[in-house]
GROMACS .gro file of N, CA, C and O in nm:
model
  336
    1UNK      N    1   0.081  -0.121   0.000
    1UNK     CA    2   0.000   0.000   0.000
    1UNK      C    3   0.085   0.128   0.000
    1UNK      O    4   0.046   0.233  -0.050
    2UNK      N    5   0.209   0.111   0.062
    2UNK     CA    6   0.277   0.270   0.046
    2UNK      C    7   0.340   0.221  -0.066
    2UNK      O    8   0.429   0.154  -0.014
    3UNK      N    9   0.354   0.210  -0.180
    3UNK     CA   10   0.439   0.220  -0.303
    3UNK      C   11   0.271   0.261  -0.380
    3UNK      O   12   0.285   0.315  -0.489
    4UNK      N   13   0.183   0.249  -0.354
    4UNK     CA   14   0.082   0.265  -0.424
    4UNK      C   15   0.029   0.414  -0.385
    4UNK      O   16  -0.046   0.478  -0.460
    5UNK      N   17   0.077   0.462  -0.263
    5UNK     CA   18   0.038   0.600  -0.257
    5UNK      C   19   0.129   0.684  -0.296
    5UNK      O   20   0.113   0.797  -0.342
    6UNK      N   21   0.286   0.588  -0.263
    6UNK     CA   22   0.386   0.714  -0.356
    6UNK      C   23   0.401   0.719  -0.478
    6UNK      O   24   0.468   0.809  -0.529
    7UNK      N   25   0.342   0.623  -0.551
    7UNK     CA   26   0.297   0.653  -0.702
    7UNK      C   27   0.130   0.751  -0.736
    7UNK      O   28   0.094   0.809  -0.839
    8UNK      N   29   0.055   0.734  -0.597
    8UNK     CA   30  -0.064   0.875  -0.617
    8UNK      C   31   0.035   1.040  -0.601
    8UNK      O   32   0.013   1.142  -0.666
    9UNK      N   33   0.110   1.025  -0.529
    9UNK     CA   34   0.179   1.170  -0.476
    9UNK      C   35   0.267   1.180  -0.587
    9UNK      O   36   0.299   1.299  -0.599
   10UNK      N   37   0.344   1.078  -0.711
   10UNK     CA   38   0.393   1.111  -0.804
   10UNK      C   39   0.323   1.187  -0.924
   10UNK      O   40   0.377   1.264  -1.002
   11UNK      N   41   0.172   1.145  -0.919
   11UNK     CA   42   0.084   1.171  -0.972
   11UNK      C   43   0.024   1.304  -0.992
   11UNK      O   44  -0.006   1.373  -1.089
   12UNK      N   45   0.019   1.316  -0.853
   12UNK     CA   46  -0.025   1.463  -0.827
   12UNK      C   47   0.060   1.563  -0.870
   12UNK      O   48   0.040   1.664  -0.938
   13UNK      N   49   0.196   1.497  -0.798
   13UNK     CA   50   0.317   1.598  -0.900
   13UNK      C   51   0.298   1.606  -1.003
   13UNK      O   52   0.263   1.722  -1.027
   14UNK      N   53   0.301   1.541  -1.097
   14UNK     CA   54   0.281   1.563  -1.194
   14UNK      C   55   0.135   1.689  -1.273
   14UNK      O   56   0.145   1.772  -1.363
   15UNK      N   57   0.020   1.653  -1.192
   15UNK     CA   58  -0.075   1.705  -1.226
   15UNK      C   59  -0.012   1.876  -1.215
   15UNK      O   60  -0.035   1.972  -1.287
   16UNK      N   61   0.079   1.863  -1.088
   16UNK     CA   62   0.081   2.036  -1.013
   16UNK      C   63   0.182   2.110  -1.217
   16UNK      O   64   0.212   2.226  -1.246
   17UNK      N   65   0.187   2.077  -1.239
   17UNK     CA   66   0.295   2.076  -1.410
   17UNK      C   67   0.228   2.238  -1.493
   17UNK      O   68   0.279   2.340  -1.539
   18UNK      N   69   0.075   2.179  -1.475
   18UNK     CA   70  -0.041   2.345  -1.524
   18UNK      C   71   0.026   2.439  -1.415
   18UNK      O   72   0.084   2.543  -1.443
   19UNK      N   73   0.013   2.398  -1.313
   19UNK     CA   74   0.043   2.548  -1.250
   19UNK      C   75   0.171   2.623  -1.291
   19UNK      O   76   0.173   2.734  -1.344
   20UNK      N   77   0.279   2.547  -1.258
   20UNK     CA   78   0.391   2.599  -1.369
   20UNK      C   79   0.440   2.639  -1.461
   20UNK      O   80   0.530   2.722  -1.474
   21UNK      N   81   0.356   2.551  -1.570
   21UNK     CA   82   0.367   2.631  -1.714
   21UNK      C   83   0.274   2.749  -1.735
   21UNK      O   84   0.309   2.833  -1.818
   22UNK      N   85   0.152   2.767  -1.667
   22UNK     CA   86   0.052   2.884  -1.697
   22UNK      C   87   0.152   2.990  -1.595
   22UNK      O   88   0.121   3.108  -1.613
   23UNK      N   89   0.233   2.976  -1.523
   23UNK     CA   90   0.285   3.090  -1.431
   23UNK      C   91   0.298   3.188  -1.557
   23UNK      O   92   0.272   3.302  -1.519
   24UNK      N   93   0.325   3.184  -1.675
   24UNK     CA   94   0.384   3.279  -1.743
   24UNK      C   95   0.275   3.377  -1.762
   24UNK      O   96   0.296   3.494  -1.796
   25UNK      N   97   0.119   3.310  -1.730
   25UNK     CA   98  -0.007   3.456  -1.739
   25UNK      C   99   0.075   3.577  -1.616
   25UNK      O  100   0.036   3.694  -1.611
   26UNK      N  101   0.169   3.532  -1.542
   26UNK     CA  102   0.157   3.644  -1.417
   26UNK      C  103   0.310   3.677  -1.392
   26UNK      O  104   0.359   3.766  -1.323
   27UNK      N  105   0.350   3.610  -1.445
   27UNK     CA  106   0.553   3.590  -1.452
   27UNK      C  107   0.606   3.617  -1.563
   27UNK      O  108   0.555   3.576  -1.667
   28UNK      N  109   0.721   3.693  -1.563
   28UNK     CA  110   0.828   3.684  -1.710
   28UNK      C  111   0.881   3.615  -1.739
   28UNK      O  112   0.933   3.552  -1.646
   29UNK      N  113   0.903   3.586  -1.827
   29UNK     CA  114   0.956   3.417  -1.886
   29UNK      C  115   1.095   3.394  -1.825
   29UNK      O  116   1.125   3.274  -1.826
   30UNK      N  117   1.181   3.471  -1.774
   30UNK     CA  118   1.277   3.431  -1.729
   30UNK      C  119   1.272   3.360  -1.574
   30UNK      O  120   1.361   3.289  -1.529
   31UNK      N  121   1.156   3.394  -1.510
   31UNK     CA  122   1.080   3.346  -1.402
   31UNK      C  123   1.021   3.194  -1.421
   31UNK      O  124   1.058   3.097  -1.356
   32UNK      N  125   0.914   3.194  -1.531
   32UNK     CA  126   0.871   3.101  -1.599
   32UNK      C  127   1.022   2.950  -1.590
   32UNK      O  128   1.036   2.844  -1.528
   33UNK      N  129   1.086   3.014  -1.670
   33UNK     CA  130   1.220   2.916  -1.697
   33UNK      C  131   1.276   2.859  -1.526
   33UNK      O  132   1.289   2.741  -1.495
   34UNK      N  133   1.298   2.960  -1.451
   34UNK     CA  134   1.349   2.885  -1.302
   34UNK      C  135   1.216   2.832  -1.248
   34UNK      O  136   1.230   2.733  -1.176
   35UNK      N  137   1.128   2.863  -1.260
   35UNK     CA  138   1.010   2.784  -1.212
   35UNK      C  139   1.030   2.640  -1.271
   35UNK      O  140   1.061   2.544  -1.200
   36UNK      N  141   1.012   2.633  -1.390
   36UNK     CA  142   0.976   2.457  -1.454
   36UNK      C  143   1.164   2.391  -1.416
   36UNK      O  144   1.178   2.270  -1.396
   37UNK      N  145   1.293   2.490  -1.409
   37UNK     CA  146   1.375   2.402  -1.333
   37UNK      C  147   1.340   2.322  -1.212
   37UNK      O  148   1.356   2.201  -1.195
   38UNK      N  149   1.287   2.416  -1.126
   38UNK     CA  150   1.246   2.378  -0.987
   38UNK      C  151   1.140   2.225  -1.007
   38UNK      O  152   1.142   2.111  -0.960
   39UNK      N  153   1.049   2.308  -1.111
   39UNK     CA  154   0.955   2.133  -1.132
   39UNK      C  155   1.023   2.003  -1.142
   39UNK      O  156   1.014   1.895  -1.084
   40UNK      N  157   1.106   2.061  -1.253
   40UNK     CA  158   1.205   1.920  -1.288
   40UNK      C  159   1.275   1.862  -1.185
   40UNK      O  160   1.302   1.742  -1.195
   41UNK      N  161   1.322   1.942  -1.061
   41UNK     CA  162   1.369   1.895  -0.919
   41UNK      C  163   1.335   1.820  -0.883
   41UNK      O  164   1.396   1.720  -0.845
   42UNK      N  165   1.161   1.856  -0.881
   42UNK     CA  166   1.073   1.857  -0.752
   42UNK      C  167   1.082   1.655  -0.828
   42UNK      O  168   1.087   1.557  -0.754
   43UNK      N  169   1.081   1.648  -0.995
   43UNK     CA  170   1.020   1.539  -1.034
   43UNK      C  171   1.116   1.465  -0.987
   43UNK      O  172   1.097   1.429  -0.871
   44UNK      N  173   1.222   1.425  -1.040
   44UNK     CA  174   1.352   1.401  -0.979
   44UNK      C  175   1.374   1.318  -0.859
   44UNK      O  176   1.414   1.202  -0.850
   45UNK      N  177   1.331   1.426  -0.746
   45UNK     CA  178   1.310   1.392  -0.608
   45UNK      C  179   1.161   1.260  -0.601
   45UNK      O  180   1.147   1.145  -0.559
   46UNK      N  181   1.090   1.348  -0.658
   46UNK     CA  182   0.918   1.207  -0.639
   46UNK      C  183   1.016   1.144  -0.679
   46UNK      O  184   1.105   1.138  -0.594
   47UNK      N  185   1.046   1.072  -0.811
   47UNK     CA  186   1.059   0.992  -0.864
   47UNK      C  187   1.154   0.864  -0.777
   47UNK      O  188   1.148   0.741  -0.775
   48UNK      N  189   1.239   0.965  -0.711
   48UNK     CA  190   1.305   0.857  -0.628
   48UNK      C  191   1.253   0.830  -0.490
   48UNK      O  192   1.287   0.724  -0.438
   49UNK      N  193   1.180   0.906  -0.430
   49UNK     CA  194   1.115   0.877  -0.316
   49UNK      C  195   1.031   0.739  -0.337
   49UNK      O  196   1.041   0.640  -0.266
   50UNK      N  197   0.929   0.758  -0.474
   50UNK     CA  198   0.872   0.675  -0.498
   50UNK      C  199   0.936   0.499  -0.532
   50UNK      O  200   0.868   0.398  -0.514
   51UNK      N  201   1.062   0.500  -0.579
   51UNK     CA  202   1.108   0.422  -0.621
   51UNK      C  203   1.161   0.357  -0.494
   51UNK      O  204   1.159   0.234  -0.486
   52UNK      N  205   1.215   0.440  -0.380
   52UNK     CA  206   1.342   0.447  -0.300
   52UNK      C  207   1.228   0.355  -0.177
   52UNK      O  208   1.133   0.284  -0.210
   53UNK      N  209   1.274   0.383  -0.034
   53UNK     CA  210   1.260   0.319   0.052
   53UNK      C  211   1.156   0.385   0.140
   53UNK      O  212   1.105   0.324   0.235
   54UNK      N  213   1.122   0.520   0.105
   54UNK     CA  214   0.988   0.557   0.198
   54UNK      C  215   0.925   0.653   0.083
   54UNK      O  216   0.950   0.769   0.051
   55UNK      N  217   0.833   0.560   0.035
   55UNK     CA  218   0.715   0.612  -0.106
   55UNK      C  219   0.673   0.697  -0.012
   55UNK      O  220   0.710   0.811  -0.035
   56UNK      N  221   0.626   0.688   0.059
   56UNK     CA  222   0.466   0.821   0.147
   56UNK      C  223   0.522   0.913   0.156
   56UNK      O  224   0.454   1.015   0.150
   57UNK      N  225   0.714   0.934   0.178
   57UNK     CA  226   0.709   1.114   0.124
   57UNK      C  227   0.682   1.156   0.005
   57UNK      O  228   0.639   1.266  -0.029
   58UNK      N  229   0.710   1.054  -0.064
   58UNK     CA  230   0.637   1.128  -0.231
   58UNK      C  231   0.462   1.228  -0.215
   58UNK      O  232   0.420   1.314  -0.292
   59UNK      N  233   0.414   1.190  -0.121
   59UNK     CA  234   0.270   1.274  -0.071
   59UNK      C  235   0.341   1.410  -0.026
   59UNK      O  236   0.272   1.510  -0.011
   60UNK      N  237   0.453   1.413  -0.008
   60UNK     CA  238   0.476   1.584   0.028
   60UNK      C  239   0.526   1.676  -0.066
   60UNK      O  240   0.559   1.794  -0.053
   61UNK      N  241   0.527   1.570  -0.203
   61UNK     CA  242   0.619   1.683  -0.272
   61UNK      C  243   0.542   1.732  -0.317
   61UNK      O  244   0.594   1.838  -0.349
   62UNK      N  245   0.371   1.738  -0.370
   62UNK     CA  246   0.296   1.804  -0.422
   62UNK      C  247   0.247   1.916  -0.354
   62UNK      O  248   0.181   2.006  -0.405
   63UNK      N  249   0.289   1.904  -0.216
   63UNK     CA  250   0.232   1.999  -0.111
   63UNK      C  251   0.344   2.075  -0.128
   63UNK      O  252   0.311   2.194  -0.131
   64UNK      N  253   0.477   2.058  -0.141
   64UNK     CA  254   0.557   2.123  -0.155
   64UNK      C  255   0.591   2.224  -0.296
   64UNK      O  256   0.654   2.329  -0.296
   65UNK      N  257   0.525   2.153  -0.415
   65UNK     CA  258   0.538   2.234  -0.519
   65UNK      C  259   0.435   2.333  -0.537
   65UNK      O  260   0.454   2.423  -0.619
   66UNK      N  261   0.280   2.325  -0.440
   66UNK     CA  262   0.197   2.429  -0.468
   66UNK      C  263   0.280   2.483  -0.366
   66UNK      O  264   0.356   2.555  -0.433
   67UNK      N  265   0.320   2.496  -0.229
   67UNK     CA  266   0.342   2.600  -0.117
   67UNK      C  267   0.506   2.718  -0.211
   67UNK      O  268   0.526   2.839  -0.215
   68UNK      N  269   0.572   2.616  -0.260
   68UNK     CA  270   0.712   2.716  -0.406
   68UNK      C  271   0.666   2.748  -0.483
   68UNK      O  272   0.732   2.848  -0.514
   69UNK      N  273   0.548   2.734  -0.587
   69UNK     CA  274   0.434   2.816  -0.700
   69UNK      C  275   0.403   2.915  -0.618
   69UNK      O  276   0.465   3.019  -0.596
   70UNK      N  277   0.314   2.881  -0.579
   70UNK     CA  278   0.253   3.017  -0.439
   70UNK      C  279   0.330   3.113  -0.389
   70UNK      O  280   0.299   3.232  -0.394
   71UNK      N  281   0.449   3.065  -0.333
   71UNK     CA  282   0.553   3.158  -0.295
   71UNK      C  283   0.572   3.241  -0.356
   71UNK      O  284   0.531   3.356  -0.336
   72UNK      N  285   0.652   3.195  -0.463
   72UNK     CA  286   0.726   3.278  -0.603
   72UNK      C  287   0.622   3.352  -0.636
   72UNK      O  288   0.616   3.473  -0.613
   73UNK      N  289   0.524   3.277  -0.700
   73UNK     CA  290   0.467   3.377  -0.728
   73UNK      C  291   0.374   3.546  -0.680
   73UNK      O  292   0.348   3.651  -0.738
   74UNK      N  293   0.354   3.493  -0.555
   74UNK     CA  294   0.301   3.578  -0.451
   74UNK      C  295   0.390   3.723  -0.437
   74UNK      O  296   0.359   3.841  -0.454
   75UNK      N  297   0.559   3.629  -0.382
   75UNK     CA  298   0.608   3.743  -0.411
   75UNK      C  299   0.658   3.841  -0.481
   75UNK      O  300   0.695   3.953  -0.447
   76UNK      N  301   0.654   3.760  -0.636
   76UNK     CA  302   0.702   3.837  -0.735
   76UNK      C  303   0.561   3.947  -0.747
   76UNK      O  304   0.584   4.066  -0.766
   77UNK      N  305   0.408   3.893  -0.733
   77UNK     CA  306   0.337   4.003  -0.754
   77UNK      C  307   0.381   4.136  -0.601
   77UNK      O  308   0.387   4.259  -0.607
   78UNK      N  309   0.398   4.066  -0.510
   78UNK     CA  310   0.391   4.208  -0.414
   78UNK      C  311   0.539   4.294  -0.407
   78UNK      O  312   0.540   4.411  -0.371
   79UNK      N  313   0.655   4.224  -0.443
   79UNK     CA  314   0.716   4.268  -0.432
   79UNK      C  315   0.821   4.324  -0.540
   79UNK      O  316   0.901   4.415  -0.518
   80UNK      N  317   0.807   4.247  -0.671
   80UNK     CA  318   0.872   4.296  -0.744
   80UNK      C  319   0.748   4.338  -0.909
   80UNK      O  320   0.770   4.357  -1.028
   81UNK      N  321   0.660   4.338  -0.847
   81UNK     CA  322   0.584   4.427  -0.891
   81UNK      C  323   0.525   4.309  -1.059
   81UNK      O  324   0.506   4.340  -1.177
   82UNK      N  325   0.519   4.236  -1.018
   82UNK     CA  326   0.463   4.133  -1.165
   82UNK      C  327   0.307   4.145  -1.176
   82UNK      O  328   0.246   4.152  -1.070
   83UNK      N  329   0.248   4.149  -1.275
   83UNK     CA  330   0.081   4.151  -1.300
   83UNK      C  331   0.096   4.095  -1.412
   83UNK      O  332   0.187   4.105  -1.494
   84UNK      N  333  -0.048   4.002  -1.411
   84UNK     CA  334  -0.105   3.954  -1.485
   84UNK      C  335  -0.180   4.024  -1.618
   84UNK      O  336  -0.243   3.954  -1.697
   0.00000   0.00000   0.00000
């Protein structure tokens, strides 16, 4: 059962992929570009959690890639002045 949920939390990662690539409605593409690095991390990391010896953190990395979307983007609108 936990290799079966760290392949749902790989999943989800994966799903979180829209939020990243649409960042560019509210981000400059040079933003855009370190964002989908960070994705590719984030996949990286699932991928071996899931594979590796404790699947059920793979359930945090999706929590972890909306709470770094959110971030970034949050602060690029308040602070460095980005609009949609």
């Amino acid at each position: 059962m936990p290799r079966v949920l760290g392949w749902v939390g790989f999943a989800a990662h994966l799903a979180t992929f829209v939020w990243y690539a649409a960042s560019g409605l509210l981000a400059p593409g040079w933003a855009v570009g370190l964002l989908l690095l960070v994705w590719a991390a984030f996949t990286v990391v699932a991928f071996r959690l899931a594979r590796g010896d404790r699947p059920l953190w793979t359930l945090v990395v999706p929590v972890a890639d909306a709470a770094v979307w959110f971030g970034v983007l949050s602060f690029g609108e308040s602070v460095l002045g980005w609009t949609g």
